[in-house]
Coordinates of C-alpha atoms in Angstrom, one line a residue:
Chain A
X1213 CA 48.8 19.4 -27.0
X1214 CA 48.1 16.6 -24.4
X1215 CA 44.4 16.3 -23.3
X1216 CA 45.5 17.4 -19.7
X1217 CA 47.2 21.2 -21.2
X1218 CA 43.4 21.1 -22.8
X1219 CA 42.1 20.3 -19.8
X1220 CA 43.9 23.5 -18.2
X1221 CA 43.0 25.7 -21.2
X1222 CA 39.1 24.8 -21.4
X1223 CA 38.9 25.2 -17.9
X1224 CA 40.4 28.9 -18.0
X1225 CA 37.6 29.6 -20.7
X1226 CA 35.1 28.4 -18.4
X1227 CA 35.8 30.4 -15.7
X1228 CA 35.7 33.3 -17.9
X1229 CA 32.8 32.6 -19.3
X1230 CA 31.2 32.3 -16.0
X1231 CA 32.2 35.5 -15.2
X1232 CA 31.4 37.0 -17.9
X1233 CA 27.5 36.1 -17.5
X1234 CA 27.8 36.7 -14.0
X1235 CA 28.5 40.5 -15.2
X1236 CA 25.9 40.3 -17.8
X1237 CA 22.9 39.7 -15.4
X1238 CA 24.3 42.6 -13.7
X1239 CA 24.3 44.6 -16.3
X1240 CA 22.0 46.2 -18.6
X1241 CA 18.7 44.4 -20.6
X1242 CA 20.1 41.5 -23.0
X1243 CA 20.5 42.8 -26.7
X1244 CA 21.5 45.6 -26.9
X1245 CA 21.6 47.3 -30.9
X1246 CA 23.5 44.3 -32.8
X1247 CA 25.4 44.6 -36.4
X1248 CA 24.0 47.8 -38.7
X1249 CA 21.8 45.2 -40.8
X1250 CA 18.2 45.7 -41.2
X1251 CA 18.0 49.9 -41.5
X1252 CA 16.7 49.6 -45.0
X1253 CA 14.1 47.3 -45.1
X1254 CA 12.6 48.0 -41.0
X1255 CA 9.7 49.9 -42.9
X1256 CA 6.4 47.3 -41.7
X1257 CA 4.8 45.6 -44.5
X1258 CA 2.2 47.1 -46.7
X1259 CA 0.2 43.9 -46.3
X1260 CA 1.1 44.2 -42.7
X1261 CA -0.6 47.7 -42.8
X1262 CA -3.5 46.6 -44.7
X1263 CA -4.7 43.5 -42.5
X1264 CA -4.3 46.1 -39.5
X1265 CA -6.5 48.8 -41.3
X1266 CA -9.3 45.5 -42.5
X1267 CA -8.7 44.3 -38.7
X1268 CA -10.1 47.6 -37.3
X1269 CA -13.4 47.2 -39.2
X1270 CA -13.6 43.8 -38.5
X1271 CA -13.2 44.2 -34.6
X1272 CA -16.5 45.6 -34.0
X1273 CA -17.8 42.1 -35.1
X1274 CA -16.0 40.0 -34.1
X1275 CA -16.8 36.2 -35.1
X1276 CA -14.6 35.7 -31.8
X1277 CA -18.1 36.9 -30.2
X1278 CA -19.6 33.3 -31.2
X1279 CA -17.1 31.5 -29.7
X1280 CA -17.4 33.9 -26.5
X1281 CA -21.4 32.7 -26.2
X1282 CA -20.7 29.0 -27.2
X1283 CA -18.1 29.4 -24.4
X1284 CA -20.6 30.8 -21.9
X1285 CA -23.5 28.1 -22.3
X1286 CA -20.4 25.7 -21.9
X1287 CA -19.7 27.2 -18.6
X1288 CA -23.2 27.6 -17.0
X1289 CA -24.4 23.7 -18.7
X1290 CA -24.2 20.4 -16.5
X1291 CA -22.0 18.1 -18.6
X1292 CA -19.8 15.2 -18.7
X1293 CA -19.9 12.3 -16.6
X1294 CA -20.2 13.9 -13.5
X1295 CA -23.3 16.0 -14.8
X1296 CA -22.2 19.2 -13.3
X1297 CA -21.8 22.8 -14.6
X1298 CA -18.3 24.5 -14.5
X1299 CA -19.8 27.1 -12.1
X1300 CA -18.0 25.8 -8.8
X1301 CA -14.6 25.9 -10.7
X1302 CA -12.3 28.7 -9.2
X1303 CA -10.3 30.7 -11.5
X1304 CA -8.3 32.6 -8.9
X1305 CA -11.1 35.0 -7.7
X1306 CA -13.1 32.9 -6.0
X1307 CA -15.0 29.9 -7.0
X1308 CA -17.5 30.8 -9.9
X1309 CA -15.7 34.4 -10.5
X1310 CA -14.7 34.5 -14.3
X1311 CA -14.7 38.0 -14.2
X1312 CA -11.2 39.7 -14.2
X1313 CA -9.9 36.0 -13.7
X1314 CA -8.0 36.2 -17.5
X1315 CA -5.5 39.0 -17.0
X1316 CA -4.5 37.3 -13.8
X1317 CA -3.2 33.9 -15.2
X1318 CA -1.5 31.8 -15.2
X1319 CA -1.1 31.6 -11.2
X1320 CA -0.1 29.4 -8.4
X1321 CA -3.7 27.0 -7.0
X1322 CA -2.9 25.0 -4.2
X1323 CA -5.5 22.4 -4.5
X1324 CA -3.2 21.6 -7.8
X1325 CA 0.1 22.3 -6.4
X1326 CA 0.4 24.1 -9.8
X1327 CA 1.1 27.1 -11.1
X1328 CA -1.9 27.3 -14.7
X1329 CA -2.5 29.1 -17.4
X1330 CA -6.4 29.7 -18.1
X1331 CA -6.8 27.0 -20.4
X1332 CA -4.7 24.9 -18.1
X1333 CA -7.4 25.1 -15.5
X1334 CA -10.1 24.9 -17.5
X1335 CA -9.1 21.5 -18.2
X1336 CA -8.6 21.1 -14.7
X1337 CA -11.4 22.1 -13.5
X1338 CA -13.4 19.9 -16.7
X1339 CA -11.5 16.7 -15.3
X1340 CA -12.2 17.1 -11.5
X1341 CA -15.7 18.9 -11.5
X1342 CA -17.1 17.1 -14.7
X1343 CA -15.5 13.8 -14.8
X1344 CA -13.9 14.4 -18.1
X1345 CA -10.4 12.7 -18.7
X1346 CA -7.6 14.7 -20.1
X1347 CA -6.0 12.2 -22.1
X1348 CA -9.7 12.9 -24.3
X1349 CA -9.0 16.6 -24.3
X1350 CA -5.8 16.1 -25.6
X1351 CA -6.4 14.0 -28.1
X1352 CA -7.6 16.8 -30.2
X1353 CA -6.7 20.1 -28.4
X1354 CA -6.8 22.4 -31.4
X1355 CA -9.4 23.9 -33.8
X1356 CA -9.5 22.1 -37.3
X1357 CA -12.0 22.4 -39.8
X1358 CA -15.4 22.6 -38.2
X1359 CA -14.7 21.5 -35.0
X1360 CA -13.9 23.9 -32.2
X1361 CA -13.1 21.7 -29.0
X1362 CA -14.8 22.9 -25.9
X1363 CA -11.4 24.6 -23.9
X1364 CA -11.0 26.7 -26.8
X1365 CA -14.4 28.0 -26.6
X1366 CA -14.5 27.9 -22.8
X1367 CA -11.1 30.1 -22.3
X1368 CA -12.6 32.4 -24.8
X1369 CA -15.4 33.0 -22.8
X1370 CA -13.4 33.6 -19.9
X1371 CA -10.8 35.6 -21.5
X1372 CA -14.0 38.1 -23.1
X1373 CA -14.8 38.9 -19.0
X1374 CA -11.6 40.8 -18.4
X1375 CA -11.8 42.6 -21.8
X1376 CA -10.4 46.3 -21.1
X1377 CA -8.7 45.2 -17.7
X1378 CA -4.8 45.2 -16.8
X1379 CA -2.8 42.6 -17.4
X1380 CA -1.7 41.3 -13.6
X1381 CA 0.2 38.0 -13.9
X1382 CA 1.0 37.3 -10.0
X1383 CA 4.3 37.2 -8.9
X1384 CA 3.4 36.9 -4.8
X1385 CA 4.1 33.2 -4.6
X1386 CA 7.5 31.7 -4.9
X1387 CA 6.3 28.9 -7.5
X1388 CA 5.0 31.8 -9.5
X1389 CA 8.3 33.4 -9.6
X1390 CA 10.1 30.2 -9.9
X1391 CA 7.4 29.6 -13.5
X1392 CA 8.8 33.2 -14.4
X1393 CA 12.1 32.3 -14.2
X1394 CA 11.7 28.5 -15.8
X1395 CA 9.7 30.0 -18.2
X1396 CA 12.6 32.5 -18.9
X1397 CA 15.0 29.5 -19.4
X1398 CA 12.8 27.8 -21.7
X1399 CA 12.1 30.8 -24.1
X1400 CA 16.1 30.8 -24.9
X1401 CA 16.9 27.6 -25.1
X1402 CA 18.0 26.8 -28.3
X1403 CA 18.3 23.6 -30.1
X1404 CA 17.2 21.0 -32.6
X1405 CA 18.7 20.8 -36.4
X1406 CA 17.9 24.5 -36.7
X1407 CA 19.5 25.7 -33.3
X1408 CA 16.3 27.8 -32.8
X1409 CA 14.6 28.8 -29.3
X1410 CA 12.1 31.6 -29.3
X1411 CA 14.5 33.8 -28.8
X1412 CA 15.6 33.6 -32.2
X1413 CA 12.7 35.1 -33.9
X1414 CA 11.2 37.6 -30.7
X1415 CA 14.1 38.2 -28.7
X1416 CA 14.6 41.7 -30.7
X1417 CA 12.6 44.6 -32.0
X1418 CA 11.7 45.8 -35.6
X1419 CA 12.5 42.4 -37.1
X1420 CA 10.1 40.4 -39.5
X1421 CA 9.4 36.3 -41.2
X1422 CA 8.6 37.6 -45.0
X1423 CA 5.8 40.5 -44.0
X1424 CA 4.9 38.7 -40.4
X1425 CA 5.9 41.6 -38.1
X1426 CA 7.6 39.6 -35.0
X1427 CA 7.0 41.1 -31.5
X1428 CA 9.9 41.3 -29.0
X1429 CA 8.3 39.4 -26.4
X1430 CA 11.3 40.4 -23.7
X1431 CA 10.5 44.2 -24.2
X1432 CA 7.5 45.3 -21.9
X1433 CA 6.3 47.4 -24.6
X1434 CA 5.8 44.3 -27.1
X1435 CA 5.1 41.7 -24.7
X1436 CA 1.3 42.6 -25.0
X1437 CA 1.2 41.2 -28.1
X1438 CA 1.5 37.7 -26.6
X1439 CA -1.9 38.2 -24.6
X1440 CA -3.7 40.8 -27.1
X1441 CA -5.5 38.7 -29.8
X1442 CA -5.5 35.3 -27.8
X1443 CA -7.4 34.2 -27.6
X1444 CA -8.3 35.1 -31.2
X1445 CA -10.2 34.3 -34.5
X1446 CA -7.7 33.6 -37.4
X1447 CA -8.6 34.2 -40.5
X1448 CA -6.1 32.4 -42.8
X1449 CA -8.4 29.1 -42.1
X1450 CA -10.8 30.8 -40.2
X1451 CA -10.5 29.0 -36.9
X1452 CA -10.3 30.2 -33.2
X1453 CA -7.5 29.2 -31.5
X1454 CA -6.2 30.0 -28.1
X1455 CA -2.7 30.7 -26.7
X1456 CA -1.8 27.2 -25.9
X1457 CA -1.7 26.7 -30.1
X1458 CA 0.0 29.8 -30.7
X1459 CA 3.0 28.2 -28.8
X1460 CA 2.3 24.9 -30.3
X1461 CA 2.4 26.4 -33.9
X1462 CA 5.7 28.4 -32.9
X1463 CA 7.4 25.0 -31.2
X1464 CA 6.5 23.4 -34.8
X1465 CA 8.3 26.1 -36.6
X1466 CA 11.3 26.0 -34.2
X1467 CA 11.7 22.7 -35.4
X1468 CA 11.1 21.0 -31.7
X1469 CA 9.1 18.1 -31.2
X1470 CA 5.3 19.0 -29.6
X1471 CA 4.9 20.0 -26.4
X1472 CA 2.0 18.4 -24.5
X1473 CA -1.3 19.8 -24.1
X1474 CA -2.1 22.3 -21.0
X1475 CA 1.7 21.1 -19.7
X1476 CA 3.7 22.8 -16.8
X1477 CA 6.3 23.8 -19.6
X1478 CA 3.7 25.8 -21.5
X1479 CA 2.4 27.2 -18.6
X1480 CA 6.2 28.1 -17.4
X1481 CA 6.4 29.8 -20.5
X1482 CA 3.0 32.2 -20.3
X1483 CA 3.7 32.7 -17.1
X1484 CA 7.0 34.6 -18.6
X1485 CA 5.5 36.2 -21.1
X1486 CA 2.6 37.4 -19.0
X1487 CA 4.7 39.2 -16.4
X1488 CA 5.9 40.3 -19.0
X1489 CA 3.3 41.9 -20.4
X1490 CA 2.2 43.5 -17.1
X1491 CA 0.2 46.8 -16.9
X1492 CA -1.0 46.5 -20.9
X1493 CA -4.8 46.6 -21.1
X1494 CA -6.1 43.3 -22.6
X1495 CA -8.6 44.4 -25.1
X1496 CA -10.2 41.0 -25.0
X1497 CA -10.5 38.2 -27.6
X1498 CA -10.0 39.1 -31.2
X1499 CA -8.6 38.8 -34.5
X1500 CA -5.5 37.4 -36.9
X1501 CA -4.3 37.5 -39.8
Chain B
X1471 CA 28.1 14.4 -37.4
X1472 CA 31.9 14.1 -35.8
X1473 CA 32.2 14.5 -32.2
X1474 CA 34.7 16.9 -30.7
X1475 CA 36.9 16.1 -28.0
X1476 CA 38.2 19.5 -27.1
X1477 CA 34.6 21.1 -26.9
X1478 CA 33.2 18.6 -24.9
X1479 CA 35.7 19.0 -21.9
X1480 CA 34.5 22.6 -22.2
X1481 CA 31.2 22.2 -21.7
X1482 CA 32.1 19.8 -18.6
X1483 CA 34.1 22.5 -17.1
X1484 CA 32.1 24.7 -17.8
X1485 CA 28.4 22.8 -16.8
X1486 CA 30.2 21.9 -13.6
X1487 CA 31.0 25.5 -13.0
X1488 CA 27.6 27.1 -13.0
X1489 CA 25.9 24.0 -10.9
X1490 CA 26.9 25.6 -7.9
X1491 CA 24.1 28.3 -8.8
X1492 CA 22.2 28.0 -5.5
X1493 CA 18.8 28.7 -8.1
X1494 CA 18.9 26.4 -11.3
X1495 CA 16.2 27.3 -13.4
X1496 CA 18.2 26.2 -15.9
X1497 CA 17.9 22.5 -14.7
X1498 CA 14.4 22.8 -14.0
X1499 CA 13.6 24.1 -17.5
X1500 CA 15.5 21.1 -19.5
X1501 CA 13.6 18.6 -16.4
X1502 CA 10.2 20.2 -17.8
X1503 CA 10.6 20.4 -21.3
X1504 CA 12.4 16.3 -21.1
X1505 CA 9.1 15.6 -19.3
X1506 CA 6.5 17.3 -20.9
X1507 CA 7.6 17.2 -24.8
X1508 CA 6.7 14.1 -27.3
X1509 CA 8.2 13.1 -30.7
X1510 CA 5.8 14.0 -33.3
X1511 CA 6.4 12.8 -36.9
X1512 CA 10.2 13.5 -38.0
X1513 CA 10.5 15.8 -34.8
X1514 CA 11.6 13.0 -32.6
X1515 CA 12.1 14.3 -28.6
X1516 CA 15.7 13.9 -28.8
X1517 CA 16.1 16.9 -30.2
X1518 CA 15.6 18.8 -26.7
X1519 CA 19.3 17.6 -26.3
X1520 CA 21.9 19.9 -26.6
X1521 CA 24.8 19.8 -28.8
X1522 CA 27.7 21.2 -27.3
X1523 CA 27.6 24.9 -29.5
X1524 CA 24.2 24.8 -28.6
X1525 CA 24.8 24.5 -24.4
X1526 CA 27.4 26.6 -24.7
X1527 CA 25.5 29.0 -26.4
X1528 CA 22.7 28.7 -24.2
X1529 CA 24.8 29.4 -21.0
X1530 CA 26.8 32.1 -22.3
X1531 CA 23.2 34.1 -23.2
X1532 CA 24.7 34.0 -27.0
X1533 CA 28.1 35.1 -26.3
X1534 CA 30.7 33.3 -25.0
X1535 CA 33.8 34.3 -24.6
X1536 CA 36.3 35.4 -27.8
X1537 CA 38.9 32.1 -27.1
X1538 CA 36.6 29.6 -26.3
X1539 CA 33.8 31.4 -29.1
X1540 CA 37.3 30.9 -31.3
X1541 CA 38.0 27.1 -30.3
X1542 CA 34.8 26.5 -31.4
X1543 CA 34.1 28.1 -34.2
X1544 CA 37.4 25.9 -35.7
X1545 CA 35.6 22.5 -34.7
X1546 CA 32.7 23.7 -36.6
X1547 CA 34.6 24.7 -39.5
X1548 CA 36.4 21.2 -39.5
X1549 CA 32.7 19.9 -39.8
X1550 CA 32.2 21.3 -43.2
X1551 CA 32.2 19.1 -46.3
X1552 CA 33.3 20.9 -49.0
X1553 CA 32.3 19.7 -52.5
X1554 CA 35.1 16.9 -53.7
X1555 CA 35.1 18.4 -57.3
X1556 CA 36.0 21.7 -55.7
X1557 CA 33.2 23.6 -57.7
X1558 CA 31.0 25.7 -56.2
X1559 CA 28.3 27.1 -58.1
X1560 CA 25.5 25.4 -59.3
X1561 CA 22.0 26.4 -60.9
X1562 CA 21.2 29.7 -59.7
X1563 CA 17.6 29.2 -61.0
X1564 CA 17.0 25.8 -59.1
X1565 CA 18.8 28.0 -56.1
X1566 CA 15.6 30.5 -56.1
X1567 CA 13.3 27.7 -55.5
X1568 CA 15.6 26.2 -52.6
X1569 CA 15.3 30.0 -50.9
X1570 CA 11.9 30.2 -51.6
X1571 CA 11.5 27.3 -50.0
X1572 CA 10.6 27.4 -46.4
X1573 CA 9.1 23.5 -45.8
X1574 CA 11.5 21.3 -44.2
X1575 CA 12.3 19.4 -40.7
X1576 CA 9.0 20.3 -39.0
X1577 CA 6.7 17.8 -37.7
X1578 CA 4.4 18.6 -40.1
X1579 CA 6.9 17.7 -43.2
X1580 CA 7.8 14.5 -44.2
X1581 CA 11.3 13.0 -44.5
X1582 CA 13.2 15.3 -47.5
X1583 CA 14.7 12.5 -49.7
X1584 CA 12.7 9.7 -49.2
X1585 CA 10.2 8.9 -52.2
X1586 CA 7.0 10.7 -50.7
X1587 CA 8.9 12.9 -49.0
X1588 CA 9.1 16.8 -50.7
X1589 CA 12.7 18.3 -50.6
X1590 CA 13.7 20.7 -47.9
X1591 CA 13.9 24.8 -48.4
X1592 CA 16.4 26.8 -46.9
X1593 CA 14.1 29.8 -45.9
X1594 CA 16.2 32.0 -46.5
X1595 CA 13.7 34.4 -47.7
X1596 CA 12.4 34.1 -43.9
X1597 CA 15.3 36.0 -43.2
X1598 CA 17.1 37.7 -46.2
X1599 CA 16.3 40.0 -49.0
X1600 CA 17.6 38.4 -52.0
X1601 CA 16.4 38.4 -55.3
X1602 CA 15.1 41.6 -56.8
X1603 CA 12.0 40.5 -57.5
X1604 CA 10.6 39.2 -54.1
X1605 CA 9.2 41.9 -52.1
X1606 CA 8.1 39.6 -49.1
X1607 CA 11.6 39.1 -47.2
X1608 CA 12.1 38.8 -43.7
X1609 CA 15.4 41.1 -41.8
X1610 CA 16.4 38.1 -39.5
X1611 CA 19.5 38.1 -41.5
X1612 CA 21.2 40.8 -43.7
X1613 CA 20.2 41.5 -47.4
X1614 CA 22.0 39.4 -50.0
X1615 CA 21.0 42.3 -52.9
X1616 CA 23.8 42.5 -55.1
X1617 CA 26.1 40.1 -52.7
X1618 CA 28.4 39.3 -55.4
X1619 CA 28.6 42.6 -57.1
X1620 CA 29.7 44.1 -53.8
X1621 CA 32.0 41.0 -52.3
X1622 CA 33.0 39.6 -55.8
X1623 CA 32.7 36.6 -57.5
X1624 CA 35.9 34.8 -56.9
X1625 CA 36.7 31.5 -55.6
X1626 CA 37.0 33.0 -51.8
X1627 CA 33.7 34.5 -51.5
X1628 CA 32.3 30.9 -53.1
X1629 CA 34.0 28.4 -50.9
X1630 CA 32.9 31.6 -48.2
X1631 CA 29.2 31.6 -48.8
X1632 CA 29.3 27.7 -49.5
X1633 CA 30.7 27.1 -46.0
X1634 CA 28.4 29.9 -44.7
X1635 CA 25.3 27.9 -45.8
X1636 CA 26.7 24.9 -44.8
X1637 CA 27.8 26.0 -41.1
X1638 CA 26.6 29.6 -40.3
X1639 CA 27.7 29.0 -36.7
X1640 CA 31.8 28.1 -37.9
X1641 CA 31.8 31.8 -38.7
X1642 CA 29.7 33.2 -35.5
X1643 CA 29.5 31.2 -32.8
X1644 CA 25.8 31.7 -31.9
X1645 CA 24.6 33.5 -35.2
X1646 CA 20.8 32.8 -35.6
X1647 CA 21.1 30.8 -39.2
X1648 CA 20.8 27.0 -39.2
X1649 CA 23.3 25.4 -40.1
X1650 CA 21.9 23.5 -43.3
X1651 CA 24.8 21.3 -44.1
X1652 CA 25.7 20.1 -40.7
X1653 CA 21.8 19.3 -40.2
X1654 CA 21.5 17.4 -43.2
X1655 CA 18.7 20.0 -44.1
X1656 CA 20.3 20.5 -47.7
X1657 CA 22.2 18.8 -49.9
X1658 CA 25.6 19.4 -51.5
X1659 CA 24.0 20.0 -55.2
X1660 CA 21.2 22.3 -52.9
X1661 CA 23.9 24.0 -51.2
X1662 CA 25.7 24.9 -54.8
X1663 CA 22.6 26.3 -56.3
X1664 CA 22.3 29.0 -53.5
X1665 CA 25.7 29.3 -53.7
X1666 CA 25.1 30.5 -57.9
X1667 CA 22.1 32.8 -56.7
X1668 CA 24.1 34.8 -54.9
X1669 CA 27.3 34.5 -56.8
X1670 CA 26.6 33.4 -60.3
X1671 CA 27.3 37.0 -62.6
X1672 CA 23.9 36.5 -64.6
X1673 CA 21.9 35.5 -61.5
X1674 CA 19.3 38.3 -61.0
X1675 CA 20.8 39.1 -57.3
X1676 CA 23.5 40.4 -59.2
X1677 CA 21.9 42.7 -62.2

C-alpha cells in the first residue's frame, strides 16, 4: 500500500471511531459486565473481613482523635511569620466557619481564582494569613515516622467538624464543573510503562490487588469510599495521612511520576470523585488498614 | 521501542478529528497534569506522554473500533521479541518469585539491572490466581489455575503466553496488563520462567 491509500484507510477508522464515542456518551454508564472472569474468587477477603470487624472496635477510639485536637490548637494559635491564627481563613462558609465546610470541598474561591480541595486551602490560607511559603510545606507534605506536618493535622481537624453531614461537592460554578470534568479526564488517562490510569484498578466493581478490596470510584454507591476514612489513621505504619497522599501513593503505584503538592490536577481529580460521592454521609476522620 | 508509521497517521486523523469538540477537557487535563507533575526517581515526567495505543485507547474510552483495534494490535505484535533459540520455558520455580514479585518501575524502586538496583516483579499475583498455594490473589485478570492442563502444553500456547507477557495489548487492544516486554519491565530469561509456571507439566499450577 502507498502512504496516501493509508492515509485514506486510517482516516475512515477515525471517523468511525469518533462516532462511535460520540454514541457512547450517549449511551448507557461506561463498563458494562466485561468477560465471565472473576465469578469464583469475587468472595471479599477473610483478612479483608477481619480488619473490618478489628476496625469497628477500634473506631470508637480513634487515635485519628489526636490528630483532630492537635489540628484544632493549630487552627485557633497565632503562628508563622505573620503571627496570626487561621481563624480569618474562609473555608467556603464564611470566614472562620469550619463547621460543615469538609463535605463541601473542593470548591470554586474567587480571591484564588481556584477551584481547592480542603487541604488545598489550608495551605492557602497558611501562606496568605500566616506568612508561611509553600515551597516549605511541600517540601515534606506527608506523614513519616514521627513527624505529622501541620496540613495533615489541620484538614483533620476540619474534616472531624462535618462528621455525620452529606457529602455536597458544588457543582454551581462553571470552573467547578469544568474541575469535574478535567478531573474525569485525568482519572482515565492511561500511560507510562505500565499503561495504567486509575481507571485501571477502580473503574469496576467487585475486583481486588491480592486481598485489598478496590472501590469503583465511578459508581455513586462506591465513590464514598474516596471521602470515608480520609482523612484517616493507617495502621500499617501507623501514620495519619490525608487524601492528598492517598492519590500520591496511588500515582506511585500507577507508575507515573509525582504529582505536586495541593496542585490544581489533584484538586481536579477530588473534585471528580467528590461529586461523585454526593449524598453519602461522611462519618468523619478514621481508620486503615 | 520501533515506531509505527501506520498508527501514527491514525492518531493524527484521528486527534484532529475530535479538536473540533467545542469543550476539551481532554486538552486541559494533559495542560494540568504536563504542568503540575515532576520526575521523581526512575519515574521521569515524560512518561505523562502518550504512546500512540495509549491515546488511542484513551480517546476511544478503551474501545476502539474492531479495524483500527485490528491494525493495531498487528504493530504491537510485530513489537514482540521472541526468544532467538526458540525455547520457551524456563525455571518455573524462579518464575514464582518473578509473580510474586510486585516491586518494579515506581519511583520508589531503583533501576532493575543496575548493580544496587533489585530486579523487577511482574505482579501478577496483583491480578491473577496462580499457584495453588497462594491464597492472596487479586481478580484484575483471569485465574491462571491449571492454565496448561486446560489450554495444553504445546509449542502454541508457549510462544502464546510468551507473547502475552511480553505484549498483553498485541492480543487486546486496551487490555489492563502491562506490557512487560515492550517496557523493558522483564527480561527475556524472566519472561521464560513465567512462561514454565504456567506451562511447565511439573509446575504446581498444573498438579
Amino acid at each position: 500500500m502507498t502512504s496516501i491509500k493509508l492515509r485514506a484507510v486510517v482516516a475512515l477508522f477515525g471517523l468511525a471511531l469518533v462516532c462511535a464515542a460520540q454514541a457512547q456518551q450517549a449511551a448507557a454508564p461506561k463498563k458494562a459486565a466485561t468477560q465471565t472472569k472473576k465469578a469464583a474468587n469475587s468472595s471479599p477477603s477473610a483478612i479483608a473481613a477481619e480488619f473490618e470487624k478489628f476496625r469497628d472496635i477500634m473506631e470508637d477510639a480513634s487515635p485519628a482523635e489526636l490528630f483532630e485536637a492537635k489540628g484544632e490548637e493549630l487552627w485557633k494559635m497565632k503562628r508563622g511569620p505573620k503571627n496570626a491564627s487561621l481563624e480569618q481563613c474562609d473555608l467556603g462558609q464564611g470566614r472562620g466557619v469550619v463547621k460543615g465546610a469538609y463535605v463541601r470541598m473542593p470548591r470554586y474561591f474567587a480571591d484564588a481564582d481556584q477551584v481547592m480541595d480542603a487541604e488545598r486551602r489550608i495551605v492557602y490560607c497558611m501562606v496568605t494569613l500566616q506568612g508561611f511559603k509553600e515551597a516549605d510545606l511541600a517540601k515534606k507534605p506527608f506523614s513519616s515516622g514521627s513527624h505529622t506536618p501541620d496540613p495533615v493535622s489541620l484538614v483533620t481537624y476540619v474534616a472531624a467538624n462535618s462528621r455525620g453531614m452529606k457529602i455536597a461537592v458544588p457543582q454551581k460554578h462553571p470552573r467547578e464543573r469544568e474541575a469535574f470534568n478535567v478531573g474525569k479526564e485525568i482519572f482515565n488517562y492511561r500511560a507510562g510503562p505500565w499503561d495504567f490510569s486509575c481507571d485501571t484498578c477502580h473503574g469496576e466493581s467487585g475486583l481486588r490487588i491480592r486481598t485489598q478490596d478496590l472501590p469503583n470510584l465511578t459508581s455513586k454507591k462506591e465513590a464514598i469510599a474516596a471521602f470515608q476514612s480520609w482523612p484517616g489513621y493507617r495502621m500499617t505504619g501507623g501514620l495519619m495521612h490525608s487524601l492528598q497522599w492517598r492519590l500520591n501513593d496511588c500515582f506511585r503505584q500507577q507508575r507515573f511520576p509525582e504529582p505536586g503538592y495541593v496542585s490544581e490536577t489533584i484538586s481536579d481529580l477530588m473534585t471528580y470523585l467528590g461529586v461523585n460521592a454526593n449524598g453519602h454521609v461522611y462519618k468523619g476522620p478514621g481508620i486503615k488498614r | 521501542m520501533k515506531i509505527f508509521q501506520v498508527s501514527i497517521f491514525g492518531a493524527i486523523v484521528f486527534a484532529s478529528a475530535f479538536a473540533v469538540q467545542a469543550q476539551d477537557y481532554r486538552g486541559k487535563a494533559v495542560a494540568n497534569m504536563q504542568r503540575d507533575f515532576h520526575t521523581r526517581g526512575i519515574a521521569h515526567k515524560d512518561r505523562l506522554d502518550e504512546d500512540v495505543l495509549q491515546n488511542i485507547c484513551n480517546r476511544s474510552d478503551n474501545k476502539p473500533p474492531k479495524a483500527m483495534a485490528e491494525t493495531l494490535q498487528n504493530d504491537q505484535l510485530r513489537d514482540i521479541e521472541y526468544p532467538a533459540d526458540g525455547k520457551f520455558l524456563g525455571d518455573w520455580k524462579s518464575g514464582e518469585k518473578i509473580a510474586q514479585r510486585g516491586r518494579g518501575m515506581t519511583w520508589s524502586d531503583k533501576l532493575a539491572k543496575t548493580s544496587r538496583g533489585e530486579p523487577n516483579g511482574g505482579s501478577c499475583y496483583n491480578c491473577h490466581q496462580i499457584g495453588p498455594k497462594e491464597t492472596s490473589f487479586g481478580t484484575i485478570g483471569n485465574s491462571l489455575f491449571h492454565f496448561g492442563k486446560i489450554r495444553g502444553y504445546g509449542p502454541d500456547t508457549q510462544k502464546y503466553v510468551y507473547g502475552k507477557i511480553y505484549n498483553a495489548k498485541a492480543f487486546n487492544l486496551c487490555s489492563k496488563m502491562p506490557r512487560f516486554g515492550h517496557s523493558e519491565t522483564l527480561t527475556e530469561e524472566e519472561i521464560k520462567d513465567l512462561v514454565a509456571l504456567l506451562l511447565d507439566p511439573k509446575s504446581p499450577v498444573n498438579q
